[in-house]
């Protein structure tokens, strides 16, 4: 795994292309979905200025996994209030390093202002840090690919969110009933 941390995540993308050759381009299929989500849910997450982050936040809220709405501790509720993508994408100060604690699930750390775009990202998984010096959308695409390449499951509370993205954008999974209804509503 030490080589996987090289070349700004390009090795992950190459491995992903070999594992899932039927996968479609994230950027190509994301644009129409993002526009439809923002148009149909214009009243949600209005405080988020970045359209990409806002669309992901809406998708996450509209595709809850079983048990994700159950009572959570106050710390995680506050994190979700400040960052609706908490646990998937975390923003850190420009001078800070990503946490060095081992993470069971890949997390994308973005250096810069919260809920804004940046070109300085790091995917943190286990004890590995994979620098991804690309804009947030491309870094998120590599995060999606990381789950398949590393054969890691997302957090149980985010399974529907990732299943929607794999099914509707990458076309590598079958949409759940919740995801299919949401996509059809767009």
Short mmCIF file of C-alpha atoms in Angstrom, two decimals:
data_model
loop_
_atom_site.label_atom_id
_atom_site.label_comp_id
_atom_site.label_asym_id
_atom_site.label_seq_id
_atom_site.Cartn_x
_atom_site.Cartn_y
_atom_site.Cartn_z
CA UNK A 1 0.00 0.00 0.00
CA UNK A 2 2.89 2.41 0.31
CA UNK A 3 2.90 2.98 -3.46
CA UNK A 4 -0.79 3.86 -3.48
CA UNK A 5 0.08 7.13 -1.73
CA UNK A 6 2.11 8.33 -4.73
CA UNK A 7 1.10 10.33 -7.81
CA UNK A 8 -1.86 12.29 -6.36
CA UNK A 9 -4.21 9.31 -6.33
CA UNK A 10 -3.69 8.43 -9.99
CA UNK A 11 -2.71 4.87 -9.08
CA UNK A 12 -6.09 4.46 -7.40
CA UNK A 13 -7.82 5.65 -10.57
CA UNK A 14 -5.79 3.25 -12.72
CA UNK A 15 -6.60 0.30 -10.46
CA UNK A 16 -10.25 1.32 -10.38
CA UNK A 17 -10.39 1.42 -14.20
CA UNK A 18 -9.07 -2.15 -14.30
CA UNK A 19 -11.43 -3.39 -11.59
CA UNK A 20 -14.51 -1.58 -12.97
CA UNK A 21 -13.98 -1.07 -16.72
CA UNK A 22 -17.74 -0.54 -17.17
CA UNK A 23 -17.67 2.54 -14.92
CA UNK A 24 -18.62 5.85 -16.48
CA UNK A 25 -16.82 9.15 -16.02
CA UNK A 26 -17.77 10.78 -12.72
CA UNK A 27 -17.36 14.35 -14.00
CA UNK A 28 -19.36 13.70 -17.17
CA UNK A 29 -22.35 12.11 -15.44
CA UNK A 30 -22.19 14.26 -12.31
CA UNK A 31 -22.98 17.59 -13.99
CA UNK A 32 -26.59 16.85 -15.02
CA UNK A 33 -27.35 15.23 -11.65
CA UNK A 34 -25.87 18.18 -9.77
CA UNK A 35 -27.96 20.65 -11.79
CA UNK A 36 -31.15 18.63 -11.27
CA UNK A 37 -30.54 18.22 -7.52
CA UNK A 38 -29.89 21.94 -7.06
CA UNK A 39 -32.91 22.91 -9.15
CA UNK A 40 -35.38 20.54 -7.46
CA UNK A 41 -34.13 21.17 -3.91
CA UNK A 42 -33.34 24.87 -4.08
CA UNK A 43 -34.69 25.41 -0.57
CA UNK A 44 -32.19 23.08 1.14
CA UNK A 45 -28.71 23.93 2.41
CA UNK A 46 -28.97 27.47 1.04
CA UNK A 47 -26.13 28.54 3.35
CA UNK A 48 -23.63 26.40 1.38
CA UNK A 49 -22.17 28.49 -1.44
CA UNK A 50 -20.29 25.71 -3.26
CA UNK A 51 -22.71 23.93 -5.62
CA UNK A 52 -20.80 20.63 -5.55
CA UNK A 53 -20.79 20.48 -1.75
CA UNK A 54 -24.40 21.59 -1.61
CA UNK A 55 -25.54 18.91 -4.07
CA UNK A 56 -23.66 16.20 -2.16
CA UNK A 57 -25.24 17.40 1.09
CA UNK A 58 -28.72 17.22 -0.43
CA UNK A 59 -28.08 13.74 -1.83
CA UNK A 60 -26.82 12.56 1.54
CA UNK A 61 -29.89 13.92 3.34
CA UNK A 62 -32.31 12.45 0.76
CA UNK A 63 -30.68 8.99 0.76
CA UNK A 64 -30.51 8.04 4.43
CA UNK A 65 -29.38 4.55 5.38
CA UNK A 66 -31.34 2.45 7.78
CA UNK A 67 -30.71 3.63 11.33
CA UNK A 68 -29.02 6.90 10.32
CA UNK A 69 -31.89 8.97 11.70
CA UNK A 70 -31.73 7.32 15.10
CA UNK A 71 -30.65 9.37 18.07
CA UNK A 72 -26.97 10.30 17.79
CA UNK A 73 -24.70 11.80 20.39
CA UNK A 74 -24.57 15.61 20.58
CA UNK A 75 -21.01 15.77 19.19
CA UNK A 76 -21.97 14.08 15.92
CA UNK A 77 -25.16 16.18 15.69
CA UNK A 78 -23.10 19.38 16.02
CA UNK A 79 -20.62 18.13 13.41
CA UNK A 80 -23.48 17.37 11.00
CA UNK A 81 -24.97 20.81 11.60
CA UNK A 82 -21.65 22.54 10.79
CA UNK A 83 -20.69 20.06 8.06
CA UNK A 84 -23.48 18.02 6.44
CA UNK A 85 -20.79 15.79 4.89
CA UNK A 86 -19.12 15.03 8.22
CA UNK A 87 -17.39 11.65 8.18
CA UNK A 88 -17.06 11.72 4.38
CA UNK A 89 -15.41 15.09 3.71
CA UNK A 90 -13.77 17.05 6.52
CA UNK A 91 -12.32 20.55 6.19
CA UNK A 92 -9.16 21.46 8.07
CA UNK A 93 -7.16 24.67 8.41
CA UNK A 94 -4.52 25.35 5.73
CA UNK A 95 -1.69 24.90 8.24
CA UNK A 96 -3.05 21.70 9.80
CA UNK A 97 -2.22 18.13 8.91
CA UNK A 98 -4.96 15.51 8.68
CA UNK A 99 -5.49 13.60 11.92
CA UNK A 100 -2.98 10.79 12.30
CA UNK A 101 -5.36 8.41 14.02
CA UNK A 102 -6.12 5.26 12.05
CA UNK A 103 -9.42 5.52 10.21
CA UNK A 104 -11.39 2.39 9.35
CA UNK A 105 -13.20 4.21 6.54
CA UNK A 106 -11.52 6.45 3.93
CA UNK A 107 -12.17 10.13 4.64
CA UNK A 108 -11.35 13.06 2.38
CA UNK A 109 -9.66 15.96 4.21
CA UNK A 110 -9.73 19.32 2.47
CA UNK A 111 -7.40 22.13 3.47
CA UNK A 112 -9.13 25.48 3.33
CA UNK A 113 -12.32 27.25 4.29
CA UNK A 114 -15.14 24.97 5.47
CA UNK A 115 -17.58 23.86 2.76
CA UNK A 116 -15.53 25.56 0.03
CA UNK A 117 -13.48 24.22 -2.86
CA UNK A 118 -9.76 23.61 -2.53
CA UNK A 119 -6.98 22.01 -4.53
CA UNK A 120 -5.19 20.59 -1.49
CA UNK A 121 -6.86 17.37 -0.41
CA UNK A 122 -5.78 14.21 1.39
CA UNK A 123 -7.56 10.87 1.64
CA UNK A 124 -6.88 9.28 5.00
CA UNK A 125 -7.44 5.55 5.50
CA UNK A 126 -5.97 3.23 8.11
CA UNK A 127 -2.50 4.66 8.69
CA UNK A 128 -2.17 5.84 5.09
CA UNK A 129 -2.43 9.39 3.78
CA UNK A 130 -2.97 9.74 0.04
CA UNK A 131 -2.33 13.31 -1.13
CA UNK A 132 -4.67 14.41 -3.91
CA UNK A 133 -3.64 17.78 -5.23
CA UNK A 134 -6.74 18.33 -7.33
CA UNK A 135 -9.96 20.27 -7.04
CA UNK A 136 -12.56 18.94 -4.63
CA UNK A 137 -14.71 17.24 -7.29
CA UNK A 138 -11.79 15.20 -8.65
CA UNK A 139 -10.58 14.39 -5.14
CA UNK A 140 -14.07 13.16 -4.24
CA UNK A 141 -14.08 10.98 -7.36
CA UNK A 142 -10.84 9.39 -6.16
CA UNK A 143 -12.42 8.89 -2.73
CA UNK A 144 -15.30 6.98 -4.39
CA UNK A 145 -12.80 4.85 -6.29
CA UNK A 146 -10.82 4.21 -3.10
CA UNK A 147 -13.66 2.21 -1.56
CA UNK A 148 -13.59 -0.24 -4.48
CA UNK A 149 -9.81 -0.42 -4.87
CA UNK A 150 -9.18 -0.96 -1.15
CA UNK A 151 -12.25 -3.21 -0.81
CA UNK A 152 -13.60 -1.13 2.08
CA UNK A 153 -17.27 -0.60 2.89
CA UNK A 154 -18.56 2.89 3.72
CA UNK A 155 -19.96 3.65 7.16
CA UNK A 156 -23.31 1.90 7.66
CA UNK A 157 -25.04 5.29 7.95
CA UNK A 158 -23.74 6.31 4.50
CA UNK A 159 -24.32 3.14 2.47
CA UNK A 160 -27.34 4.57 0.63
CA UNK A 161 -25.45 7.77 -0.18
CA UNK A 162 -22.54 5.89 -1.75
CA UNK A 163 -24.85 3.39 -3.43
CA UNK A 164 -26.70 6.28 -5.07
CA UNK A 165 -23.43 7.77 -6.37
CA UNK A 166 -22.20 4.39 -7.65
CA UNK A 167 -25.53 3.68 -9.33
CA UNK A 168 -26.59 7.06 -10.70
CA UNK A 169 -23.21 8.56 -11.54
CA UNK A 170 -20.66 5.75 -12.01
CA UNK A 171 -23.21 3.15 -13.19
CA UNK A 172 -21.47 0.33 -11.32
CA UNK A 173 -24.25 -0.58 -8.87
CA UNK A 174 -27.98 -1.09 -8.85
CA UNK A 175 -29.87 1.72 -7.18
CA UNK A 176 -31.84 0.97 -4.05
CA UNK A 177 -35.55 1.76 -3.94
CA UNK A 178 -34.78 4.99 -2.06
CA UNK A 179 -32.11 6.00 -4.57
CA UNK A 180 -34.26 5.11 -7.58
CA UNK A 181 -37.18 7.18 -6.22
CA UNK A 182 -34.86 10.12 -5.56
CA UNK A 183 -33.31 9.92 -9.05
CA UNK A 184 -36.75 9.62 -10.64
CA UNK A 185 -37.93 12.69 -8.72
CA UNK A 186 -35.20 14.73 -10.38
#
